[in-house]
mmCIF file of C-alpha atoms in Angstrom:
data_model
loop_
_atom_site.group_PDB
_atom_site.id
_atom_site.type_symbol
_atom_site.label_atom_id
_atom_site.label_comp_id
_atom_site.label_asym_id
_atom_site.label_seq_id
_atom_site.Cartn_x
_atom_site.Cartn_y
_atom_site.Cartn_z
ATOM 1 C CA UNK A 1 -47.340 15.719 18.084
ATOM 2 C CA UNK A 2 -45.654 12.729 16.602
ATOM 3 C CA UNK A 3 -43.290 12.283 20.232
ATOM 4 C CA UNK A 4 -46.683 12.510 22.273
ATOM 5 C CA UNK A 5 -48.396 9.794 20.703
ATOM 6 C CA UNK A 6 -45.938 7.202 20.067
ATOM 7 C CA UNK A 7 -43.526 8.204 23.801
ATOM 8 C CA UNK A 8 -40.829 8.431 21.472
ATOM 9 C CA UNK A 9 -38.378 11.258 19.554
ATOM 10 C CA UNK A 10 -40.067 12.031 16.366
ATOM 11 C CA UNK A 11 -37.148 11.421 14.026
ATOM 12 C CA UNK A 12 -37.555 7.808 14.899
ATOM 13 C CA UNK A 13 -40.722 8.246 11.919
ATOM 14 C CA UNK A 14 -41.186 9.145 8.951
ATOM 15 C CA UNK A 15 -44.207 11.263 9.511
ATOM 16 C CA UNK A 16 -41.947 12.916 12.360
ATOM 17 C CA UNK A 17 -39.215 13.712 10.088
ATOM 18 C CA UNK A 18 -41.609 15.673 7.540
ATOM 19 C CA UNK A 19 -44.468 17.019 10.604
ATOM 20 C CA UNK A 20 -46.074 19.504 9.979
ATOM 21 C CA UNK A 21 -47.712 18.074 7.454
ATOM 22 C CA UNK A 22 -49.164 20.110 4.418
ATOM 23 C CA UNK A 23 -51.704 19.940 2.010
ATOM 24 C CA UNK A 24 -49.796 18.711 -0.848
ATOM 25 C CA UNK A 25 -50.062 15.897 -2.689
ATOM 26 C CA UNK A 26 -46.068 14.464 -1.316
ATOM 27 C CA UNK A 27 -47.216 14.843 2.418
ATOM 28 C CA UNK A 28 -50.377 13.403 2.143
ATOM 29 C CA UNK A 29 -48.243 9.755 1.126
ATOM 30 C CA UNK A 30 -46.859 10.048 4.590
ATOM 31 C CA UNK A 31 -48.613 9.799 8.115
ATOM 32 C CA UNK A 32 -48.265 8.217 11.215
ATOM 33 C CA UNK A 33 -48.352 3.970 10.655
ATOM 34 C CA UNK A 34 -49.676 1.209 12.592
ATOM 35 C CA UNK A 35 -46.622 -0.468 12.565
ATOM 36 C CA UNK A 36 -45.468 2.006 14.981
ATOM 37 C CA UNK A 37 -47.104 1.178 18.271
ATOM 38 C CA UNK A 38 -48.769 4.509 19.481
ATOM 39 C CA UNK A 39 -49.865 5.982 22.792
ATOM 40 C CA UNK A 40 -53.605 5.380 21.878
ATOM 41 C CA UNK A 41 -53.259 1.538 21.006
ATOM 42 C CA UNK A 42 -50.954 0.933 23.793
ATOM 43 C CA UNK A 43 -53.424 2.083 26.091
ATOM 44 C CA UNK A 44 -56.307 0.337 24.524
ATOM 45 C CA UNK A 45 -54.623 -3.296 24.640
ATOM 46 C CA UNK A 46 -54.528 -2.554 28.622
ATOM 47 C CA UNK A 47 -58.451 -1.861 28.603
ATOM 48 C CA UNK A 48 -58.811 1.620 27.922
ATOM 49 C CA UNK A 49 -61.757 3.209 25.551
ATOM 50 C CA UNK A 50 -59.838 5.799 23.910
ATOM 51 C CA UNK A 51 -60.977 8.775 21.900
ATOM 52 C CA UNK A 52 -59.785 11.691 20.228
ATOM 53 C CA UNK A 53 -61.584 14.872 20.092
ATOM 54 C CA UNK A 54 -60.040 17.646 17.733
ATOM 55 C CA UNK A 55 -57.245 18.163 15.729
ATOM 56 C CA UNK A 56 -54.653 14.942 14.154
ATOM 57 C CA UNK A 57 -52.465 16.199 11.626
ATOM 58 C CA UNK A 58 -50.590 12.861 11.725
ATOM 59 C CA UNK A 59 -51.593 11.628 8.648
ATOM 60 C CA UNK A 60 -54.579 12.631 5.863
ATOM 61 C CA UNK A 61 -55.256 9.128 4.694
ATOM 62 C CA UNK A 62 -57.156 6.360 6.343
ATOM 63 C CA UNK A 63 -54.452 4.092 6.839
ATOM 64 C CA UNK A 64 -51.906 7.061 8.701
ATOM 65 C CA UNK A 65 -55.512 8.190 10.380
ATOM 66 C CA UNK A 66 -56.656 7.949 14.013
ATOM 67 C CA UNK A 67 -58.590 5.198 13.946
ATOM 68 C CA UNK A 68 -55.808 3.024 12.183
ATOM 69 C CA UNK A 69 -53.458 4.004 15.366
ATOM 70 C CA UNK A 70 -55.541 3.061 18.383
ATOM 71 C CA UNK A 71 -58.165 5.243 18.781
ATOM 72 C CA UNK A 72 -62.101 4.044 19.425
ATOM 73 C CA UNK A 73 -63.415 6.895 17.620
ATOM 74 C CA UNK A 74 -62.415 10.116 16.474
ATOM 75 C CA UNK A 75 -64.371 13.575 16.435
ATOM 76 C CA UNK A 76 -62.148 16.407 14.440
ATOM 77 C CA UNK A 77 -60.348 17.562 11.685
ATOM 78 C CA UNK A 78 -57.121 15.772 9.854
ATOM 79 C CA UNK A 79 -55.112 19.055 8.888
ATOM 80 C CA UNK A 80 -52.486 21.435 10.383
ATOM 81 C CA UNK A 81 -55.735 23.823 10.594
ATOM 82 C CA UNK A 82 -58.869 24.747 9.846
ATOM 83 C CA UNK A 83 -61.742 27.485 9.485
ATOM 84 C CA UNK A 84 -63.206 27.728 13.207
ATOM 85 C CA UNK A 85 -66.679 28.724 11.189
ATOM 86 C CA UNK A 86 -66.960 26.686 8.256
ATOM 87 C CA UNK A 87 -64.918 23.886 9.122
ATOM 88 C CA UNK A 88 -62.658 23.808 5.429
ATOM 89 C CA UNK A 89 -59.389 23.839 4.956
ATOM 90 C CA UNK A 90 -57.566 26.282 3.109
ATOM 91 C CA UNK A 91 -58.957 25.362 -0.159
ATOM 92 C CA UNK A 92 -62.704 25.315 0.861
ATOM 93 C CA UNK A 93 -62.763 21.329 1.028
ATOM 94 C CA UNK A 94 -64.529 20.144 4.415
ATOM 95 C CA UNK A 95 -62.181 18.391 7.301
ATOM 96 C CA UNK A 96 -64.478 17.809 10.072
ATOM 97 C CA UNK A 97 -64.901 14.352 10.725
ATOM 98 C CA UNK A 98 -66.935 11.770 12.914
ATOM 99 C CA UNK A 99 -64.613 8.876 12.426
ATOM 100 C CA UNK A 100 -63.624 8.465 9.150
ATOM 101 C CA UNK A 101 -67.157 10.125 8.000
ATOM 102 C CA UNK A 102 -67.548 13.513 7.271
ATOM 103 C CA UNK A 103 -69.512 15.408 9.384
ATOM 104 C CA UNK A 104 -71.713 18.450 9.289
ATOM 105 C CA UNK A 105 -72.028 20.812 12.089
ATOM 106 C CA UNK A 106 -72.753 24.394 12.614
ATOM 107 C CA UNK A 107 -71.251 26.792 15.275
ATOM 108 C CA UNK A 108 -67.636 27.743 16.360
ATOM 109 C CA UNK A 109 -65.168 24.813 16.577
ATOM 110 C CA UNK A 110 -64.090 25.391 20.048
ATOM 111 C CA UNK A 111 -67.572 24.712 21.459
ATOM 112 C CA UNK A 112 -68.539 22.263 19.584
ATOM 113 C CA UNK A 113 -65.258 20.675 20.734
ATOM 114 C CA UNK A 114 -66.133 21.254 23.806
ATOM 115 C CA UNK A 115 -69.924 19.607 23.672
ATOM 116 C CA UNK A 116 -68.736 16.721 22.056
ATOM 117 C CA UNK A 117 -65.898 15.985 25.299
ATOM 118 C CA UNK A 118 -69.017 16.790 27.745
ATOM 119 C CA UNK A 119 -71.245 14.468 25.762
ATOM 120 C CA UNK A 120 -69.034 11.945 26.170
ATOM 121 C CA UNK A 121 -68.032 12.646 29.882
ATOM 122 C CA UNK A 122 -71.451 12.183 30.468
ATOM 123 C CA UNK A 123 -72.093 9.121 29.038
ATOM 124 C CA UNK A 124 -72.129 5.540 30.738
ATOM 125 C CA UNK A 125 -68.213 4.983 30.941
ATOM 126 C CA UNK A 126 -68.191 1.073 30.741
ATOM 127 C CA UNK A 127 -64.092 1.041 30.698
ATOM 128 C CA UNK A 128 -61.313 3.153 31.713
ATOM 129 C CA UNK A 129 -60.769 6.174 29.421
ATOM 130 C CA UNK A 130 -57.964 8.146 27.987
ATOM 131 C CA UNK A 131 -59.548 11.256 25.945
ATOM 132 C CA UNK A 132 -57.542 13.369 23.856
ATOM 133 C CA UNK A 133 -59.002 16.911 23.445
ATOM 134 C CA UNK A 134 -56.638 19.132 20.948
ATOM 135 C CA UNK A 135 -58.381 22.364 20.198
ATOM 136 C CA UNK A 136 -58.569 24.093 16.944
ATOM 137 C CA UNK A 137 -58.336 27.379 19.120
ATOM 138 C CA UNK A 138 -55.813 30.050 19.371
ATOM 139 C CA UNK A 139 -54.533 28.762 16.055
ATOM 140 C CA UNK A 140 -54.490 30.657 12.680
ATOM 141 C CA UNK A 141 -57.137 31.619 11.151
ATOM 142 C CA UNK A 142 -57.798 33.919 13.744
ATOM 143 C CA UNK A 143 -61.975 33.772 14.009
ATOM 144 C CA UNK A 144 -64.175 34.166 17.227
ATOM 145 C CA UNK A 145 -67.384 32.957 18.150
ATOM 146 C CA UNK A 146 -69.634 34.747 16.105
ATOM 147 C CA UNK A 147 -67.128 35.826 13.414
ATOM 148 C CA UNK A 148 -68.037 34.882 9.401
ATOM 149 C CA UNK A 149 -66.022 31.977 7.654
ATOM 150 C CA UNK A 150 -63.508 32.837 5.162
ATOM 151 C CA UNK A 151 -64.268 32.823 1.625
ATOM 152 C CA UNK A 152 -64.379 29.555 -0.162
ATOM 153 C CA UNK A 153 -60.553 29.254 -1.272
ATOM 154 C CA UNK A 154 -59.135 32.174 0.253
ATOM 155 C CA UNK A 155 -55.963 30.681 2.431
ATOM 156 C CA UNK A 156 -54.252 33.715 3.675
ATOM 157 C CA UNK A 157 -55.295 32.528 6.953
ATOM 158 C CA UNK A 158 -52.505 34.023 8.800
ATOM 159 C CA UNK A 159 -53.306 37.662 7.546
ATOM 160 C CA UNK A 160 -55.670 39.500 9.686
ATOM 161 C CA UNK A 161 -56.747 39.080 13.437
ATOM 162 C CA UNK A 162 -55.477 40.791 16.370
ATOM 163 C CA UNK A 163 -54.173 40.721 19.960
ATOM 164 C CA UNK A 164 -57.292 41.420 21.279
ATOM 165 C CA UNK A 165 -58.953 38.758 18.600
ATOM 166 C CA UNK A 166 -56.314 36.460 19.638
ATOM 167 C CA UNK A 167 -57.262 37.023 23.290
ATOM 168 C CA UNK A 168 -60.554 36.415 22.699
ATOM 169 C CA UNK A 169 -59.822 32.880 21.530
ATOM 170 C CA UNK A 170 -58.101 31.762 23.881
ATOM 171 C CA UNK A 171 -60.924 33.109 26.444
ATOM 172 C CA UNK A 172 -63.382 31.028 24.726
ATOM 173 C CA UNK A 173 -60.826 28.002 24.956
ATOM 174 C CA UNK A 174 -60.349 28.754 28.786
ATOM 175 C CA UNK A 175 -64.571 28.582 29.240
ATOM 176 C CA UNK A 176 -64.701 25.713 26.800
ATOM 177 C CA UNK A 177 -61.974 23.976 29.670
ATOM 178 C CA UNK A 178 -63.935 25.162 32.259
ATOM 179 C CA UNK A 179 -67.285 23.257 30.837
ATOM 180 C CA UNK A 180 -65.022 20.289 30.657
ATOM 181 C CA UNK A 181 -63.432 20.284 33.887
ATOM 182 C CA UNK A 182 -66.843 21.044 35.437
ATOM 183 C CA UNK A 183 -68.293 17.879 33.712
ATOM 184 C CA UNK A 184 -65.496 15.631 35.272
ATOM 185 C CA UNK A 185 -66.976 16.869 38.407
ATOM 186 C CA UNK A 186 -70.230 16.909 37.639
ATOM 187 C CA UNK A 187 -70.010 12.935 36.941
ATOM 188 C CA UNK A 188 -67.730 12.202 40.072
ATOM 189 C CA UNK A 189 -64.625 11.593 37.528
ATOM 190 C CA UNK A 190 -62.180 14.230 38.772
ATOM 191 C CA UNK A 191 -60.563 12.188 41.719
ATOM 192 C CA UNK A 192 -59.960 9.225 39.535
ATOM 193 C CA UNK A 193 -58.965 11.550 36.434
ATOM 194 C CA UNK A 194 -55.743 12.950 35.600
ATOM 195 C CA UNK A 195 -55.919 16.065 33.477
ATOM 196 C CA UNK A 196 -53.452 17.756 31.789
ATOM 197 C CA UNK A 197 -53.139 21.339 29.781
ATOM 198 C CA UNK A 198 -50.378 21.698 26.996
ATOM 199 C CA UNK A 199 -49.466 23.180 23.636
ATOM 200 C CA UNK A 200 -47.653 21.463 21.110
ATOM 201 C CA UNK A 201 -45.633 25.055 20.425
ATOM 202 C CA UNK A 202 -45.178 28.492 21.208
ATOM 203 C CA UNK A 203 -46.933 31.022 20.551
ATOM 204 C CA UNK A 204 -47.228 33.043 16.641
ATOM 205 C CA UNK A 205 -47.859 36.569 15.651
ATOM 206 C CA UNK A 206 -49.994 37.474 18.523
ATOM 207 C CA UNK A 207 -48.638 35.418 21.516
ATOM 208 C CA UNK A 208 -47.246 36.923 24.292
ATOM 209 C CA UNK A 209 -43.934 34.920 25.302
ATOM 210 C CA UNK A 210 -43.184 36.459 28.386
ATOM 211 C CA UNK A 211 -39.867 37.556 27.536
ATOM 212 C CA UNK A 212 -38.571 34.136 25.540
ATOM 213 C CA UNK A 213 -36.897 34.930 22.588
ATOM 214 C CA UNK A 214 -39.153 34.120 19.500
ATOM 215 C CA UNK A 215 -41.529 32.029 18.519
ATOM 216 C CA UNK A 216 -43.251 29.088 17.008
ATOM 217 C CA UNK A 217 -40.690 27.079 14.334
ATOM 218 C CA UNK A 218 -37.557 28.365 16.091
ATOM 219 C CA UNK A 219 -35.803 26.337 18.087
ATOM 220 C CA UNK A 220 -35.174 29.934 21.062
ATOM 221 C CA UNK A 221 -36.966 28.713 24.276
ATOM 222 C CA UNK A 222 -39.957 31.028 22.426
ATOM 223 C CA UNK A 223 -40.876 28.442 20.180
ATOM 224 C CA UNK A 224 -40.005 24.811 22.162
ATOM 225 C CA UNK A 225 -41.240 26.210 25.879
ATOM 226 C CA UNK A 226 -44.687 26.108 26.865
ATOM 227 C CA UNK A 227 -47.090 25.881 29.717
ATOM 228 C CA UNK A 228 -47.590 22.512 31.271
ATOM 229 C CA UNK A 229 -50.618 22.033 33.868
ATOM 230 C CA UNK A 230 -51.766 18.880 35.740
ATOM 231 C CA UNK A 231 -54.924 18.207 37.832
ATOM 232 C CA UNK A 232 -55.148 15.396 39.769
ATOM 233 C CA UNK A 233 -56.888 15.495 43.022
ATOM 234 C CA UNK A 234 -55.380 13.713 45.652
ATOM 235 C CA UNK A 235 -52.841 12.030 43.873
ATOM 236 C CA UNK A 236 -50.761 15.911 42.810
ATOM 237 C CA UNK A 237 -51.114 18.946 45.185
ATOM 238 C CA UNK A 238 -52.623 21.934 43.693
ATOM 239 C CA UNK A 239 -50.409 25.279 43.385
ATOM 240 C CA UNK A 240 -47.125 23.785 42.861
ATOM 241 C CA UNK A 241 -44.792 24.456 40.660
ATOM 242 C CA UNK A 242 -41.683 22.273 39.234
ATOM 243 C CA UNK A 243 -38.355 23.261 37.528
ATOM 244 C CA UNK A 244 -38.168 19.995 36.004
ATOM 245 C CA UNK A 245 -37.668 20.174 31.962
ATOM 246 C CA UNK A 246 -40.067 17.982 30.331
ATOM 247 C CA UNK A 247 -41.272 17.247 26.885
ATOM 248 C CA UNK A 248 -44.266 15.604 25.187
ATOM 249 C CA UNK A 249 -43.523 12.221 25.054
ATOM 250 C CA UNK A 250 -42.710 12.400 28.907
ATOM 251 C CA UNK A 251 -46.289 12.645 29.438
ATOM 252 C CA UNK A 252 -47.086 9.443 27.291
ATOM 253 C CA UNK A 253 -44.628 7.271 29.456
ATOM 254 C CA UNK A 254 -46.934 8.941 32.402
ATOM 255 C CA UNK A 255 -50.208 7.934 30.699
ATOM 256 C CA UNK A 256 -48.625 4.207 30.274
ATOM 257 C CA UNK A 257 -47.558 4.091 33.653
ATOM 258 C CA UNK A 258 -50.848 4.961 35.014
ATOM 259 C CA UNK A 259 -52.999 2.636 32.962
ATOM 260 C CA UNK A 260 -50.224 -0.645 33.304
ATOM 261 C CA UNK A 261 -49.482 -0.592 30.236
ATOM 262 C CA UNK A 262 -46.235 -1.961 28.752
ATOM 263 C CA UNK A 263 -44.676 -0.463 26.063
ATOM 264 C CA UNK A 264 -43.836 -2.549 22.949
ATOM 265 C CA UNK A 265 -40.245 -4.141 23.617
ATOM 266 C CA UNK A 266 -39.361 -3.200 19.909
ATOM 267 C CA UNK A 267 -40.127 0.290 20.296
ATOM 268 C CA UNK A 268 -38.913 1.262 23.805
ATOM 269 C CA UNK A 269 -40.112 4.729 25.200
ATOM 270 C CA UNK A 270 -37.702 7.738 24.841
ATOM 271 C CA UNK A 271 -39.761 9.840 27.271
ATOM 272 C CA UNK A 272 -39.572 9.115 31.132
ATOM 273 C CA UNK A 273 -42.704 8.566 33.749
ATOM 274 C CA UNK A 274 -42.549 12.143 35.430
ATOM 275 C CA UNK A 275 -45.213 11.359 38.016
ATOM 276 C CA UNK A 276 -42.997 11.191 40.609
ATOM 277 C CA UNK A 277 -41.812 14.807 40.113
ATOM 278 C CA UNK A 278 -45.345 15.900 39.932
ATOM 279 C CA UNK A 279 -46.162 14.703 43.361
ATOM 280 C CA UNK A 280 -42.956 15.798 45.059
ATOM 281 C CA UNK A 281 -42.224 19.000 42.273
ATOM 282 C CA UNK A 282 -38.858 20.007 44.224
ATOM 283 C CA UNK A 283 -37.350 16.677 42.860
ATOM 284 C CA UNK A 284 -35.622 17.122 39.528
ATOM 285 C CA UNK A 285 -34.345 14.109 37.521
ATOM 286 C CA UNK A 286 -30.999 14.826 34.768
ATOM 287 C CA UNK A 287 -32.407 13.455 31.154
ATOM 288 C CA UNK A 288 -29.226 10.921 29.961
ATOM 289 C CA UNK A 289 -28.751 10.682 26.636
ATOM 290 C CA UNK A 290 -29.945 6.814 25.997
ATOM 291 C CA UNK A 291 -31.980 6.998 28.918
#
């Protein structure tokens, strides 16, 4: 999280030294700073409205929050997780915010994710964009549309659920995608648009890995390689495949590239402009340490 919005390797911060954060009182003096110059505000010196819909968990304080590191506005929650139902976090307090307000809703997270990234699709875009959607969904507690919320300060979150739970949630993320990617078209957006799909991990408890050893927190290709997906018609052919190795902060020297905008000189990007590789995918480029 920390190496996709600042383009660089997380131990370069403090709040990527200690991520994931937790909800104790140490963690929440550390978060991702201003002083570091981050993805978002990078790409909103070059013009772009940016805006994050969904999860942060760089920081529980104003000053380490979202709007303090480039974004326009925020829609979400500020912790590692969160109850898809009542919107708490493990100890029944509410972390759903508009901004730095908190909000109110009612429904399952994913779609009201999901109407708030239409809502905005929708909308009169004045300026460029660069929209950050990071769903709740398939992560613990493991709830579906329509389950109940957990009891106010129950936290054994990662107790229960299912696979067939688990695949339910992630079929509600893939139609809450779907709405998305059929708003882009809807609005005539999708040729000018780059999307891209990603987890920040592998999968837990009920993932399938495919055969990778482990999972989530280990460092076995189970827990550091996941799926990678970009849209972009005209500008990346659809149905190819790359064997290029990439990681997050790859795609926020891609993102940079694409908008013109120029990294701070002080902080100079670890990850590398892949676009090239996505347009011709049998190209592969050797990572150098330094590089």
């Amino acid at each position: 999280r920390t190496a996709f919005m600042t383009g660089r390797y997380p131990a370069r911060t403090p709040v990527g030294l200690k991520e994931p954060l937790d909800w104790t009182a140490e963690d929440y003096k550390t978060g991702l700073s201003p002083e570091t110059p981050s993805l978002p505000a990078l790409l909103r010196k070059a013009g772009y409205h940016t805006r994050l819909i969904g999860k942060w968990h760089l920081g529980f304080m104003p000053a380490f929050g979202p709007l303090a590191n480039g974004f326009d506005s925020f829609f979400g929650y500020l912790g590692g997780g969160i109850d898809h139902i009542s919107h708490t976090d493990p100890a029944g307090r509410p972390d759903l915010y508009q901004d730095d307000s908190l909000v109110y809703r009612k429904g399952y997270l994913t779609d009201i994710f999901a109407e708030e990234a239409i809502r905005f699709l929708h909308g009169k875009q004045q300026q460029p964009f660069f929209l950050s959607i990071q769903f709740s969904a398939p992560h613990w507690p493991w709830q579906e549309r329509g389950d109940k919320a957990y009891p106010k300060g129950n936290s054994r979150w990662k107790e229960g659920g299912s696979p067939k739970k688990y695949a339910r949630m992630v079929a509600q993320m893939d139609e809450a995608i779907g709405r998305i990617m059929d708003a882009l078209q809807e609005t005539g957006l999708d040729s000018n648009t780059l999307v891209v799909f990603t987890s920040d991990n592998g999968g837990e408890r009920y993932s399938d890995m495919g055969g990778l050893k482990e999972r989530k927190f280990v460092l076995w290709e189970g827990g550091i390689r996941v799926p990678s997906i970009a849209c972009w018609p005209g500008r990346i052919g659809a149905g190819q495949t790359s064997a290029q190795p990439v990681i997050h902060m790859d795609w926020a020297a891609v993102f940079l590239t694409i908008a013109g905008a120029t990294p701070d000189p002080a902080s100079p990007l670890d990850g590398m402009d892949i676009l090239p590789i996505l347009q011709a995918p049998g190209r592969l480029v050797v990572r150098l340490p330094g590089a």
